[in-house]
mmCIF file of C-alpha atoms in Angstrom:
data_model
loop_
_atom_site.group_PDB
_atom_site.id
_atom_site.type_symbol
_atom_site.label_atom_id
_atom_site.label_comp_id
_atom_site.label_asym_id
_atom_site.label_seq_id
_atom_site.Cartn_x
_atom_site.Cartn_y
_atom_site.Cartn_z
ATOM 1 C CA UNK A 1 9.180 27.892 24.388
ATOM 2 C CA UNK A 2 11.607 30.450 24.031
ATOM 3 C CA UNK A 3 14.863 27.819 24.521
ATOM 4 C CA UNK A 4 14.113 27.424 20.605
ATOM 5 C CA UNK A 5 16.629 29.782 18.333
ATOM 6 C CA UNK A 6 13.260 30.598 16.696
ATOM 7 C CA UNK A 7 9.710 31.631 17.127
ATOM 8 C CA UNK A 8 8.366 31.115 13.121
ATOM 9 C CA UNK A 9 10.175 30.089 10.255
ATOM 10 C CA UNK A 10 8.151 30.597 7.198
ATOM 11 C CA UNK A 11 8.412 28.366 4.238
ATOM 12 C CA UNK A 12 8.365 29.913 0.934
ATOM 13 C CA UNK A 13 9.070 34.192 0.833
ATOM 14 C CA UNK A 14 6.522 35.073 -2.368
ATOM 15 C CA UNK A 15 4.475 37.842 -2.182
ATOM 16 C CA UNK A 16 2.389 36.297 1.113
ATOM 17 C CA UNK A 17 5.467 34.531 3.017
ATOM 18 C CA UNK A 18 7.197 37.901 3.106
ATOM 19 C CA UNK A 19 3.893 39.783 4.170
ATOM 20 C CA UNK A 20 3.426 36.985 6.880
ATOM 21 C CA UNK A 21 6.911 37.201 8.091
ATOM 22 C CA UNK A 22 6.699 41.416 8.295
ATOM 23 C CA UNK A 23 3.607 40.970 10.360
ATOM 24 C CA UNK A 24 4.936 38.386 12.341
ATOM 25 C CA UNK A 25 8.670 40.037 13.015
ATOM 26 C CA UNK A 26 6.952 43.726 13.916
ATOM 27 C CA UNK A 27 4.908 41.022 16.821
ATOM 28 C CA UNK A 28 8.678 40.783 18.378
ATOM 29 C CA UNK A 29 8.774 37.695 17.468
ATOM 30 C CA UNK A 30 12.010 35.640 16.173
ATOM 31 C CA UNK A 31 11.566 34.778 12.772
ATOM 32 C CA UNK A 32 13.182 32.892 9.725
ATOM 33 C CA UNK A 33 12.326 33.178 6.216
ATOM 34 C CA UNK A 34 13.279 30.660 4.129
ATOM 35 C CA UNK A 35 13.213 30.554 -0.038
ATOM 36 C CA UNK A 36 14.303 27.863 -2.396
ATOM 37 C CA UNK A 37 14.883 30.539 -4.861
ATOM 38 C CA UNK A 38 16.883 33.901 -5.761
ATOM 39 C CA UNK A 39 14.746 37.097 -4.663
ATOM 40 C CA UNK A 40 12.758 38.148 -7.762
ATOM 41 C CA UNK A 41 12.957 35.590 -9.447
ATOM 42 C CA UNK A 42 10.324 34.242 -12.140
ATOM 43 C CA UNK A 43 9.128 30.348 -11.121
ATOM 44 C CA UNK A 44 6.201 30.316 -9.121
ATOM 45 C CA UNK A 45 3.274 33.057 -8.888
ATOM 46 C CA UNK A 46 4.523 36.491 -7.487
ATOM 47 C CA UNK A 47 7.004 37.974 -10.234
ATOM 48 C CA UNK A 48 5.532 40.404 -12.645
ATOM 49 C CA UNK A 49 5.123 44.179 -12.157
ATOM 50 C CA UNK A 50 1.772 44.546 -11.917
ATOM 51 C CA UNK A 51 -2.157 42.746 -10.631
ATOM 52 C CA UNK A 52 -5.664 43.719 -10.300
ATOM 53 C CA UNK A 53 -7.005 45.481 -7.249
ATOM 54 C CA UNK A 54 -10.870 44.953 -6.995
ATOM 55 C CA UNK A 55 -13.329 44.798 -4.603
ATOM 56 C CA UNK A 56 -15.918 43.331 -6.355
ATOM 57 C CA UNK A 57 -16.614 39.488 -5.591
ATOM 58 C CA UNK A 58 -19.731 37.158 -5.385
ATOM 59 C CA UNK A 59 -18.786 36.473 -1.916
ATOM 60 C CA UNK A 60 -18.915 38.633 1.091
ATOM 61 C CA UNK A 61 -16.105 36.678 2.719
ATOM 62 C CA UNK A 62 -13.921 37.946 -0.038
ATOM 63 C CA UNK A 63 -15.299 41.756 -0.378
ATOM 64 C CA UNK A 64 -14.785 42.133 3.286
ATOM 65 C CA UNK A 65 -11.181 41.026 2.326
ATOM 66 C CA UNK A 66 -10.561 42.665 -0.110
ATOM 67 C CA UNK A 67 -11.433 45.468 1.970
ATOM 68 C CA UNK A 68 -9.066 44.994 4.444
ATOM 69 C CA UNK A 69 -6.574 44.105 2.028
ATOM 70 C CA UNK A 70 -6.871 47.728 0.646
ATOM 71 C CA UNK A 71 -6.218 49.476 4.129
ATOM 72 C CA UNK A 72 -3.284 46.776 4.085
ATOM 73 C CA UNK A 73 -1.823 48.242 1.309
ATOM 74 C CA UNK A 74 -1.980 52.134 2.375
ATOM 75 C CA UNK A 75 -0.438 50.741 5.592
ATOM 76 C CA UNK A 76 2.507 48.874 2.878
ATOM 77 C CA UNK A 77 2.640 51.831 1.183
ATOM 78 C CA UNK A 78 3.226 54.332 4.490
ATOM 79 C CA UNK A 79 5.804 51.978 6.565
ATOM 80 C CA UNK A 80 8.012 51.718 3.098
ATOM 81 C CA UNK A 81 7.469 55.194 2.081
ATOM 82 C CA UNK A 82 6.580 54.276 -1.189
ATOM 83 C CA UNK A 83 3.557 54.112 -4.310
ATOM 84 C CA UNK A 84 2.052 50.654 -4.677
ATOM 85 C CA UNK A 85 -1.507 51.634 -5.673
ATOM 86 C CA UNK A 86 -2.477 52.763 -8.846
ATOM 87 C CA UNK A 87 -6.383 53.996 -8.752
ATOM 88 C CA UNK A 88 -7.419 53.758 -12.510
ATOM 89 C CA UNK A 89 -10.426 51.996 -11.233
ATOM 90 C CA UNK A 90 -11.881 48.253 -12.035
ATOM 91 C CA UNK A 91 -14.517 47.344 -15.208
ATOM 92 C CA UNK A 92 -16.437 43.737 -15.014
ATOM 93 C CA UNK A 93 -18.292 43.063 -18.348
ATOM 94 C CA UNK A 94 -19.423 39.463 -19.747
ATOM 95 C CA UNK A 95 -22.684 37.667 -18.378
ATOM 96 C CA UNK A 96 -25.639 40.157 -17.102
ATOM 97 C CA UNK A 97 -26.731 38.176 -14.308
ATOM 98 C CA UNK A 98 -22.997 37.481 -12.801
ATOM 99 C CA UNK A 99 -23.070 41.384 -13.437
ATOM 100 C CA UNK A 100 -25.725 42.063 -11.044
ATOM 101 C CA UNK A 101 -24.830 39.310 -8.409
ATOM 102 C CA UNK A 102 -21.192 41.526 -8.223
ATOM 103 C CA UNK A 103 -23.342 44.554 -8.000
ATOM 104 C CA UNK A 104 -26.010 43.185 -5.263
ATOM 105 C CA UNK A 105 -22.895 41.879 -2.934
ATOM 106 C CA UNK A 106 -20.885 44.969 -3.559
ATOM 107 C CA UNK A 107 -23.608 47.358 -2.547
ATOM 108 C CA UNK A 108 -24.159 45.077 0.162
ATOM 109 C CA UNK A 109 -21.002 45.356 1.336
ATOM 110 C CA UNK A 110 -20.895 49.485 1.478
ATOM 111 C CA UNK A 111 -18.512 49.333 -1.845
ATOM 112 C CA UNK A 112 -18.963 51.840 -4.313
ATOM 113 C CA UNK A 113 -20.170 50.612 -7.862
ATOM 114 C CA UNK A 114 -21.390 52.079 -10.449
ATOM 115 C CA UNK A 115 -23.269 50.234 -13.779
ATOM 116 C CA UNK A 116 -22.733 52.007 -17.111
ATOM 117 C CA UNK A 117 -24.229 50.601 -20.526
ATOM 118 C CA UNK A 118 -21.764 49.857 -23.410
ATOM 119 C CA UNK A 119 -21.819 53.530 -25.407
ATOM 120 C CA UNK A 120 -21.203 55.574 -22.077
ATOM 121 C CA UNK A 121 -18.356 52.967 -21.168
ATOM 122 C CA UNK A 122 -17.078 53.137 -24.721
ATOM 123 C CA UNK A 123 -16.758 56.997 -24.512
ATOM 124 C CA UNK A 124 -15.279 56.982 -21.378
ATOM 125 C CA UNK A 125 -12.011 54.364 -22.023
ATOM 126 C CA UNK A 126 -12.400 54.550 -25.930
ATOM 127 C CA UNK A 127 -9.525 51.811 -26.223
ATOM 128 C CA UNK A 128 -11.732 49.259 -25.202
ATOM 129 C CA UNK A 129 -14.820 47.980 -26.808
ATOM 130 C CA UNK A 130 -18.322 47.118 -24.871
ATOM 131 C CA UNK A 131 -21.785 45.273 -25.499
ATOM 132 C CA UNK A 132 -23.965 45.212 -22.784
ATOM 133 C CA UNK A 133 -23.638 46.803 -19.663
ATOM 134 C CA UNK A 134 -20.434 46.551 -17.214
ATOM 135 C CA UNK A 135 -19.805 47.599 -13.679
ATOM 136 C CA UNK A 136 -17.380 50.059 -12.657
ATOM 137 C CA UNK A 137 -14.946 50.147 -9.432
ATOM 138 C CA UNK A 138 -13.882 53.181 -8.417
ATOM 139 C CA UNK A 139 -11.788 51.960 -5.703
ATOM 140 C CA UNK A 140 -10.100 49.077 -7.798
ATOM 141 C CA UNK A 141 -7.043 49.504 -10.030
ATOM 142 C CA UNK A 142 -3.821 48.017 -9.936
ATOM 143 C CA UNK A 143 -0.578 47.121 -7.684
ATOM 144 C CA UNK A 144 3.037 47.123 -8.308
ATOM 145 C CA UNK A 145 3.750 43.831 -7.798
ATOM 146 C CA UNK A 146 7.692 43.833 -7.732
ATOM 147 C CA UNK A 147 7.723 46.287 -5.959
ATOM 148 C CA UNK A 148 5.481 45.356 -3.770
ATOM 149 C CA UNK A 149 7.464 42.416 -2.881
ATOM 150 C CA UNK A 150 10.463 44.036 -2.473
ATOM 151 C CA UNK A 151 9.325 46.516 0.504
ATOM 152 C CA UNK A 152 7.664 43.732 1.886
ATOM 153 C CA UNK A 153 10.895 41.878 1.763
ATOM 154 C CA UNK A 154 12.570 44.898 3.641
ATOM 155 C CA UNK A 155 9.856 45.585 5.831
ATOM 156 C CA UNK A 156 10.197 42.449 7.091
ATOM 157 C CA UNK A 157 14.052 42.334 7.777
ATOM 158 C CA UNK A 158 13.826 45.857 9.309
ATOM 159 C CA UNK A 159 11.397 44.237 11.604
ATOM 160 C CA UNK A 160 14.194 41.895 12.539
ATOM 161 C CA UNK A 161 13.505 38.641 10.320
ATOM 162 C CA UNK A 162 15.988 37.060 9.220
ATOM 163 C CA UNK A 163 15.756 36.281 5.267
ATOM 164 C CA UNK A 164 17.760 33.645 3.222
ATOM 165 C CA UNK A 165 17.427 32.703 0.128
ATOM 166 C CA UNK A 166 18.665 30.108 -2.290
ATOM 167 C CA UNK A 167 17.762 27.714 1.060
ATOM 168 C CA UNK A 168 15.534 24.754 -0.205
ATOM 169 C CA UNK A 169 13.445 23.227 2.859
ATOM 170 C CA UNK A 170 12.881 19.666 2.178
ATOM 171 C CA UNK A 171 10.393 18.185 4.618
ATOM 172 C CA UNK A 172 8.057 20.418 7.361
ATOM 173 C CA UNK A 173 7.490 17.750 10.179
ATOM 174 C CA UNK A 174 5.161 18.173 13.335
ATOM 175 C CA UNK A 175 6.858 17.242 16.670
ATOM 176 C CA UNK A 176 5.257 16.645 20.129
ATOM 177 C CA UNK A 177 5.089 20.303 20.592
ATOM 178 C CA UNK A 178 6.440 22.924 17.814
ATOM 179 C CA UNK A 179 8.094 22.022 14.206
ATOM 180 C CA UNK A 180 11.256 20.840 12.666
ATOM 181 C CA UNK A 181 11.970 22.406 9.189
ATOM 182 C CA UNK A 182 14.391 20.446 7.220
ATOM 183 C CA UNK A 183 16.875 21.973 5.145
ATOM 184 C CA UNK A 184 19.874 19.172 3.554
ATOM 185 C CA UNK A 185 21.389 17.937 6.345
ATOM 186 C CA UNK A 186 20.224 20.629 9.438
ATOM 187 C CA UNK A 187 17.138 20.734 11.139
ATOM 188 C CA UNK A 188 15.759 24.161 12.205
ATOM 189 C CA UNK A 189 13.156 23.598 15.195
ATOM 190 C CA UNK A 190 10.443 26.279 16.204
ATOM 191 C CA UNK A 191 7.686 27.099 17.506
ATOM 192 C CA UNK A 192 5.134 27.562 14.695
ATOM 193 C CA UNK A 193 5.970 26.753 10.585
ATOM 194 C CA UNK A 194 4.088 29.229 8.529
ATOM 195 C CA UNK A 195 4.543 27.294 5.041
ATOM 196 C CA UNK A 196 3.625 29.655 1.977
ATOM 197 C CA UNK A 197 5.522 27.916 -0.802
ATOM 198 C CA UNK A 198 2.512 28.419 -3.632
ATOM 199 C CA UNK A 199 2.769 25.116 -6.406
ATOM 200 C CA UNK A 200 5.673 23.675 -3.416
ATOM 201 C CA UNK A 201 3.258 23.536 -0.827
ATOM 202 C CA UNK A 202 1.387 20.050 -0.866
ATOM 203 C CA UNK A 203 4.761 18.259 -1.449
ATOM 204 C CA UNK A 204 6.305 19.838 1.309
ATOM 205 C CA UNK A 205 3.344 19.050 3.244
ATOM 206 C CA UNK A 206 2.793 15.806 2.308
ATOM 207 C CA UNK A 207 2.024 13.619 5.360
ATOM 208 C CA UNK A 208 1.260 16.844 7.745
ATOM 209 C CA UNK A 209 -1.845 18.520 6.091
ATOM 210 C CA UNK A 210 -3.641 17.190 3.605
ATOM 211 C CA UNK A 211 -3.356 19.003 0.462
ATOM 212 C CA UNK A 212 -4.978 16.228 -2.170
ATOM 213 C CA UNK A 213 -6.875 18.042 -5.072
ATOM 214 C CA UNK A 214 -4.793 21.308 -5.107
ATOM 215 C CA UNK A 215 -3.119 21.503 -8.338
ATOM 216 C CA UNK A 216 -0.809 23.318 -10.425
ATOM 217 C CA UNK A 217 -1.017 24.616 -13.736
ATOM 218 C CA UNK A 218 0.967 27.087 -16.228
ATOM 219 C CA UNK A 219 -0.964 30.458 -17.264
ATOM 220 C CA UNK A 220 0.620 32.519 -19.907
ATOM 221 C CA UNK A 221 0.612 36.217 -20.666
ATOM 222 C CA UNK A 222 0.688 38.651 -23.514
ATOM 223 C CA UNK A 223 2.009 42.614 -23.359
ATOM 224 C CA UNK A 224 0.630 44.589 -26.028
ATOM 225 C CA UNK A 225 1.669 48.337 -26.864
ATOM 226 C CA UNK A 226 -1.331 50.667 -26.654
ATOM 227 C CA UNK A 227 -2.123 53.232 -29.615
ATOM 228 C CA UNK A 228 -2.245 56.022 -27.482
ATOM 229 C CA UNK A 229 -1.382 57.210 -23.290
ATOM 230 C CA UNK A 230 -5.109 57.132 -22.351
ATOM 231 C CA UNK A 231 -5.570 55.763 -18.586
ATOM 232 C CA UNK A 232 -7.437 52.522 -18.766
ATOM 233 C CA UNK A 233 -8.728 50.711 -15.547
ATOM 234 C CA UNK A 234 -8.204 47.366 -15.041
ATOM 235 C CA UNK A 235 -10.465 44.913 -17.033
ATOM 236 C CA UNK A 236 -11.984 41.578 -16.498
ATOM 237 C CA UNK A 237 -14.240 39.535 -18.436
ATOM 238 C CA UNK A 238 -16.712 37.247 -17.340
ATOM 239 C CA UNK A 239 -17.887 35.246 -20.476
ATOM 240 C CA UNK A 240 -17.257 31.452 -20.816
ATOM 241 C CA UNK A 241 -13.455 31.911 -21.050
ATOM 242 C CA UNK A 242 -12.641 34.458 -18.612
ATOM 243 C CA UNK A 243 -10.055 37.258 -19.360
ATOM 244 C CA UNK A 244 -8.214 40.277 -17.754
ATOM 245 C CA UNK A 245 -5.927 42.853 -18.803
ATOM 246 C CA UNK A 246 -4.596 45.869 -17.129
ATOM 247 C CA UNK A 247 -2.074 48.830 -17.949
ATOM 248 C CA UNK A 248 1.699 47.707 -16.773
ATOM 249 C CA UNK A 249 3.586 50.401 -15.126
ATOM 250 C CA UNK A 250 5.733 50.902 -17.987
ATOM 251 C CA UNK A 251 2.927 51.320 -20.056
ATOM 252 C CA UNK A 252 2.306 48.268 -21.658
ATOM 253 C CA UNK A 253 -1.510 46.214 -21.708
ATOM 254 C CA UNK A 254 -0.974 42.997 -20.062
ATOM 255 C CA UNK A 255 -3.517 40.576 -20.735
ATOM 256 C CA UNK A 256 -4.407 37.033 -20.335
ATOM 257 C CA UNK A 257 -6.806 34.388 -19.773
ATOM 258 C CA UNK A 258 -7.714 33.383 -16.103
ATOM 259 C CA UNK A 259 -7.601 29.237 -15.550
ATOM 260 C CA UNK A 260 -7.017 28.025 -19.029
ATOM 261 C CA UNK A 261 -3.324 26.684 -18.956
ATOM 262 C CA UNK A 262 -2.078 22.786 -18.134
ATOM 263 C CA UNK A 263 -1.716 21.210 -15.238
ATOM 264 C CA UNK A 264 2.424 20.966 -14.428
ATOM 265 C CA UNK A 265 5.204 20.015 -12.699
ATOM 266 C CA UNK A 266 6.257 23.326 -10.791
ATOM 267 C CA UNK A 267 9.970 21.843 -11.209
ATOM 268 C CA UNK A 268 9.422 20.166 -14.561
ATOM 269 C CA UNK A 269 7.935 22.679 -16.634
ATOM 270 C CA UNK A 270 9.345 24.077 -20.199
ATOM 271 C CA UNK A 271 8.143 27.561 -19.652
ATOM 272 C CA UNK A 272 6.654 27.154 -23.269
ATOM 273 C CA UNK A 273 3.471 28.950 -24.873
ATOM 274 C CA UNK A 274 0.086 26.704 -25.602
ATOM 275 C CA UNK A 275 -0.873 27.844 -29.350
ATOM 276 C CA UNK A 276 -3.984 27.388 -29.393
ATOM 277 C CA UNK A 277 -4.373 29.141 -26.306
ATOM 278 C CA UNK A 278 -1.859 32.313 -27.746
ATOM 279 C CA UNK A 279 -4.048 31.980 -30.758
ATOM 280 C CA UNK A 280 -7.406 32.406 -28.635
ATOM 281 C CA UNK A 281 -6.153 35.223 -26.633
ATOM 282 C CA UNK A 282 -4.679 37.583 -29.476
ATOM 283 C CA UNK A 283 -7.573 36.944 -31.202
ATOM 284 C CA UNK A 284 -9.607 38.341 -28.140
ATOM 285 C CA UNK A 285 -7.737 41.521 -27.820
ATOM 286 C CA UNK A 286 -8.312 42.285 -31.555
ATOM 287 C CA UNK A 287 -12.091 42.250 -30.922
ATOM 288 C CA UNK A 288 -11.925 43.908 -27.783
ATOM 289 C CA UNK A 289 -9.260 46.005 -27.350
ATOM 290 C CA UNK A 290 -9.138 48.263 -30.128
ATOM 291 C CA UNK A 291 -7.134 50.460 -28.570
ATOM 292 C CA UNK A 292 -3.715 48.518 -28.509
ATOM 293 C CA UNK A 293 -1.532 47.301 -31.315
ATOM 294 C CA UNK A 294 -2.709 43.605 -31.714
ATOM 295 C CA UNK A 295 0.914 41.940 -32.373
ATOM 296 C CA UNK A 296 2.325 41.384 -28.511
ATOM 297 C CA UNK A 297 5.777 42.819 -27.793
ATOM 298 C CA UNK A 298 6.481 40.411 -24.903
ATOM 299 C CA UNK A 299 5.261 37.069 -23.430
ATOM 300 C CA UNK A 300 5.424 35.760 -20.163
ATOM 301 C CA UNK A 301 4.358 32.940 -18.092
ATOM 302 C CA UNK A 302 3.337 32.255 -14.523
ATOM 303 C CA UNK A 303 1.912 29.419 -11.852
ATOM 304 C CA UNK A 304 -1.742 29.153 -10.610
ATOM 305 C CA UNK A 305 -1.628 26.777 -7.446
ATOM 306 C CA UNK A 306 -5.713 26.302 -7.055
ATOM 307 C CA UNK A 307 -8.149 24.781 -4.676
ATOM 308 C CA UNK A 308 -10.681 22.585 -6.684
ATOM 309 C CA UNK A 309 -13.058 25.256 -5.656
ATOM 310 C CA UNK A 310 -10.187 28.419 -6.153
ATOM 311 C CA UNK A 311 -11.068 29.631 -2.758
ATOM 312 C CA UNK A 312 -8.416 30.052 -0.117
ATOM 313 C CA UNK A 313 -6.652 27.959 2.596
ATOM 314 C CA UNK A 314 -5.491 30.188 5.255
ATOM 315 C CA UNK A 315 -5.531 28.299 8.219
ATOM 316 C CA UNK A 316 -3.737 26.117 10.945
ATOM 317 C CA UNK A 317 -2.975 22.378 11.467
ATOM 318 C CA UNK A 318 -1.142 21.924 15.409
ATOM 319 C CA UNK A 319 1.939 23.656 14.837
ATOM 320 C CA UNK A 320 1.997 24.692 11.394
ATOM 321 C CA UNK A 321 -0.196 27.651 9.426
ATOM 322 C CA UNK A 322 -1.002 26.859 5.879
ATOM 323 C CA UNK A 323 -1.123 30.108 2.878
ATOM 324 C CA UNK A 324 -2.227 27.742 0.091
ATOM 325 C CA UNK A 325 -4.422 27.589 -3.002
ATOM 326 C CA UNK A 326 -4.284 31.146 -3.907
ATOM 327 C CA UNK A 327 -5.707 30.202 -7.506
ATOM 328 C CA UNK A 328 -4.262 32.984 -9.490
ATOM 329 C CA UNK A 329 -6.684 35.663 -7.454
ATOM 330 C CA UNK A 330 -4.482 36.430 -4.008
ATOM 331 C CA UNK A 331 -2.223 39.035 -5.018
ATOM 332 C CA UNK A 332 -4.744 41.761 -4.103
ATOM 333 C CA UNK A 333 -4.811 40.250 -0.625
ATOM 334 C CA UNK A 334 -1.581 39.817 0.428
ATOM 335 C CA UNK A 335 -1.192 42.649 3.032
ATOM 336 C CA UNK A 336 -4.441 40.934 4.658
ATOM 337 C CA UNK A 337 -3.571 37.234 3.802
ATOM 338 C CA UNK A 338 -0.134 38.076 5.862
ATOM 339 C CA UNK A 339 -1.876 39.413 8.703
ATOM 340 C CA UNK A 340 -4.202 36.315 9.144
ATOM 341 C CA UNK A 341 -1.536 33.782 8.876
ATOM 342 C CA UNK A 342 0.999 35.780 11.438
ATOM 343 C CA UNK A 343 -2.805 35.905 13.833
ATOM 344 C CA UNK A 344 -2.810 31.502 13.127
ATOM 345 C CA UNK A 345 0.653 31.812 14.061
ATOM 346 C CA UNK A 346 0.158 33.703 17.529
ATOM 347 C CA UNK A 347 2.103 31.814 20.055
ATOM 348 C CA UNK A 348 -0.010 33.848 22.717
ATOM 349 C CA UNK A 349 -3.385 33.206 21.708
ATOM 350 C CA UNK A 350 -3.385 29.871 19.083
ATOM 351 C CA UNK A 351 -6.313 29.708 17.089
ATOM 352 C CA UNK A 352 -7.497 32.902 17.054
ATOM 353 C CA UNK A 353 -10.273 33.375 13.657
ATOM 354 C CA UNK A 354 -13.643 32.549 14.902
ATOM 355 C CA UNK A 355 -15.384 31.682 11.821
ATOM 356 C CA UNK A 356 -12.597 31.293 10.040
ATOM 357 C CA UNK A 357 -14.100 31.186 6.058
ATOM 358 C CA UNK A 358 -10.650 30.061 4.697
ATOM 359 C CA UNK A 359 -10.280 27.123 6.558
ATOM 360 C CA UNK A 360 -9.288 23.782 5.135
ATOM 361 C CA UNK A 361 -11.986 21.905 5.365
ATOM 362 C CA UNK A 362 -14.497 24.873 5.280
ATOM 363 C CA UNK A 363 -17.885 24.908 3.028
ATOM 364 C CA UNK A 364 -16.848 26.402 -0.270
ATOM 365 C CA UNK A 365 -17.621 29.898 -0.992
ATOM 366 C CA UNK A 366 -19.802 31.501 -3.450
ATOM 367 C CA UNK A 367 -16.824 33.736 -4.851
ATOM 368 C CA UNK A 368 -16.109 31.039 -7.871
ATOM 369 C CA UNK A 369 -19.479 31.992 -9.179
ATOM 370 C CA UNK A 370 -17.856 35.028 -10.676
ATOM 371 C CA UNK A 371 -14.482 34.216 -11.084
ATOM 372 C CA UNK A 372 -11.692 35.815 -8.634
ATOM 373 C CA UNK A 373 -9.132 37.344 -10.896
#
């Protein structure tokens, strides 16, 4: 086992390859971390400076993530000695019965909620316009999500990974025992592959776990300057077309709709806005955000890599652990989602997730009844 000149390699260093590879490395364990890009940079689904942090979900299996996702980032936040978290709080609004279906698992679930109707929330975050009654997080917010990466980055090299960059892997095989990673002409063997290469993933898998109906598709952003400093918390809407927006930590509102954009070509893709889609979402912040300028300042645009059913694949096929099908909701879990994959990876104990509700060919879960993002 250990004539190999590594234990892991991870495929793809986003926001849950690095996580994966800190939790693996602190294990003592030798690990490479391998990205096709430049750190930071702005192709796949982990740039931006900020996400939501929420606990609410229709799901259990994804509260009692989210859950442990949140101690995950106080432990982030203590072993780089530095803020991540910002506790504004969470707001759900939209459909009444999704509403209480967030509320029933919540409370079931030992997570603070409480339900306000529209003129109380309206006087407490008077930037933001209400009908109906919404829910309210306490414990939700937002993270830092550049910087988030980056400690996790040097977490994981103080840990004793080994991180390179610019490194394209082109083929993950399975061998008798252990892995081969392919990068141009060399061919890295070890132990366990954890691959976590987001829209990459079912190519680079193609032939070793079966990836058919995950897909890719472009999501685009807006940045809108508020009217005044008020603290907002994070906001998502459940009606037909769902929406979130959030404060950025330089004081912008990002906002932007959640599974809207075209399917794509992760390598392919022009980067370009959708009118009619720009068009749909200014015109939603100038009915409910009243509280920002309506003409965006900035634009951005990012990669969803879904399930058909947006739920997770965390899980392990002989010698290699899958992170795949995040579908635009998996930020918030990435100190958790690196934990569980570095646990699939355990070259002591194997399979080690009894129960395991991520796993690949798993009953869906109830968490797309609400949305995830």
């Amino acid at each position: 086992m250990r004539s190999r000149e590594f234990d892991v390699v991870v495929v793809g260093c986003g926001a849950a390859g690095s996580a994966a590879a800190w939790h693996a490395a602190r294990r003592g364990w030798r690990v490479l971390a391998l990205d096709r890009f430049e750190p930071g940079h702005r192709r796949g689904s982990s740039h931006g400076s900020e996400r939501i942090v929420r606990l609410g979900h229709a799901d259990p299996s994804y509260v009692r993530f989210a859950i442990a996702a949140l101690l995950g980032w106080a432990e982030v936040e203590t072993a780089g000695r530095v803020s991540l978290l910002s506790r504004s709080g969470a707001v759900d609004m939209g459909f009444a019965d999704e509403l209480a279906e967030l509320e029933r698992v919540s409370v079931g679930e030992g997570v603070q909620v409480e339900r306000l109707d529209a003129a109380t929330a309206t006087r407490r975050w008077s930037g933001l316009r209400f009908e109906g009654e919404v829910l309210f997080q306490p414990a939700g917010g937002t993270v830092h999500a550049d910087r988030a990466l980056s400690v996790l980055r040097r977490l994981a090299v103080e840990a004793g990974a080994q991180l390179r960059a610019t490194t394209q892997v082109h083929r993950v095989e399975q061998l008798g025992s252990g892995v081969a990673v392919h990068v141009g002409g060399n061919r890295i063997e070890a132990s366990v592959a954890i691959v976590t290469a987001g829209a990459w993933s079912p190519g680079l898998l193609d032939g070793v776990v079966d990836l058919r109906g995950h897909r890719v598709t472009q999501e685009q952003l807006a940045f809108f300057r508020p009217r005044s400093d008020a603290v907002w918390p994070a906001l998502r809407s459940l009606d037909q077309i769902r929406h979130y927006a959030m404060v950025t930590p330089e004081g912008l509102v990002k906002v932007a709709e959640h599974h809207t954009g075209p399917v794509v070509d992760p390598d392919t893709r022009s980067f370009a806005l959708e009118p009619v889609t720009w068009a749909r979402l200014t015109d939603w912040v100038r009915e409910w955000l009243p509280g920002v300028d309506p003409d965006p300042v900035d634009q951005s645009t990012c990669l969803y890599a879904s399930t058909p059913q947006e739920d997770f694949v965390i899980d392990r096929v002989g010698d290699v652990v899958v992170g795949a099908g995040l579908s635009g909701h998996g930020f918030k879990f990435v100190p958790e989602i690196g934990r569980r994959l570095a646990d699939l990876a355990d070259l002591a104990d194997g399979l080690g997730w009894p129960g395991n509700p991520f796993a690949l060919h798993s009953t869906p879960l109830q968490a797309g009844v609400s949305g995830h993002k």
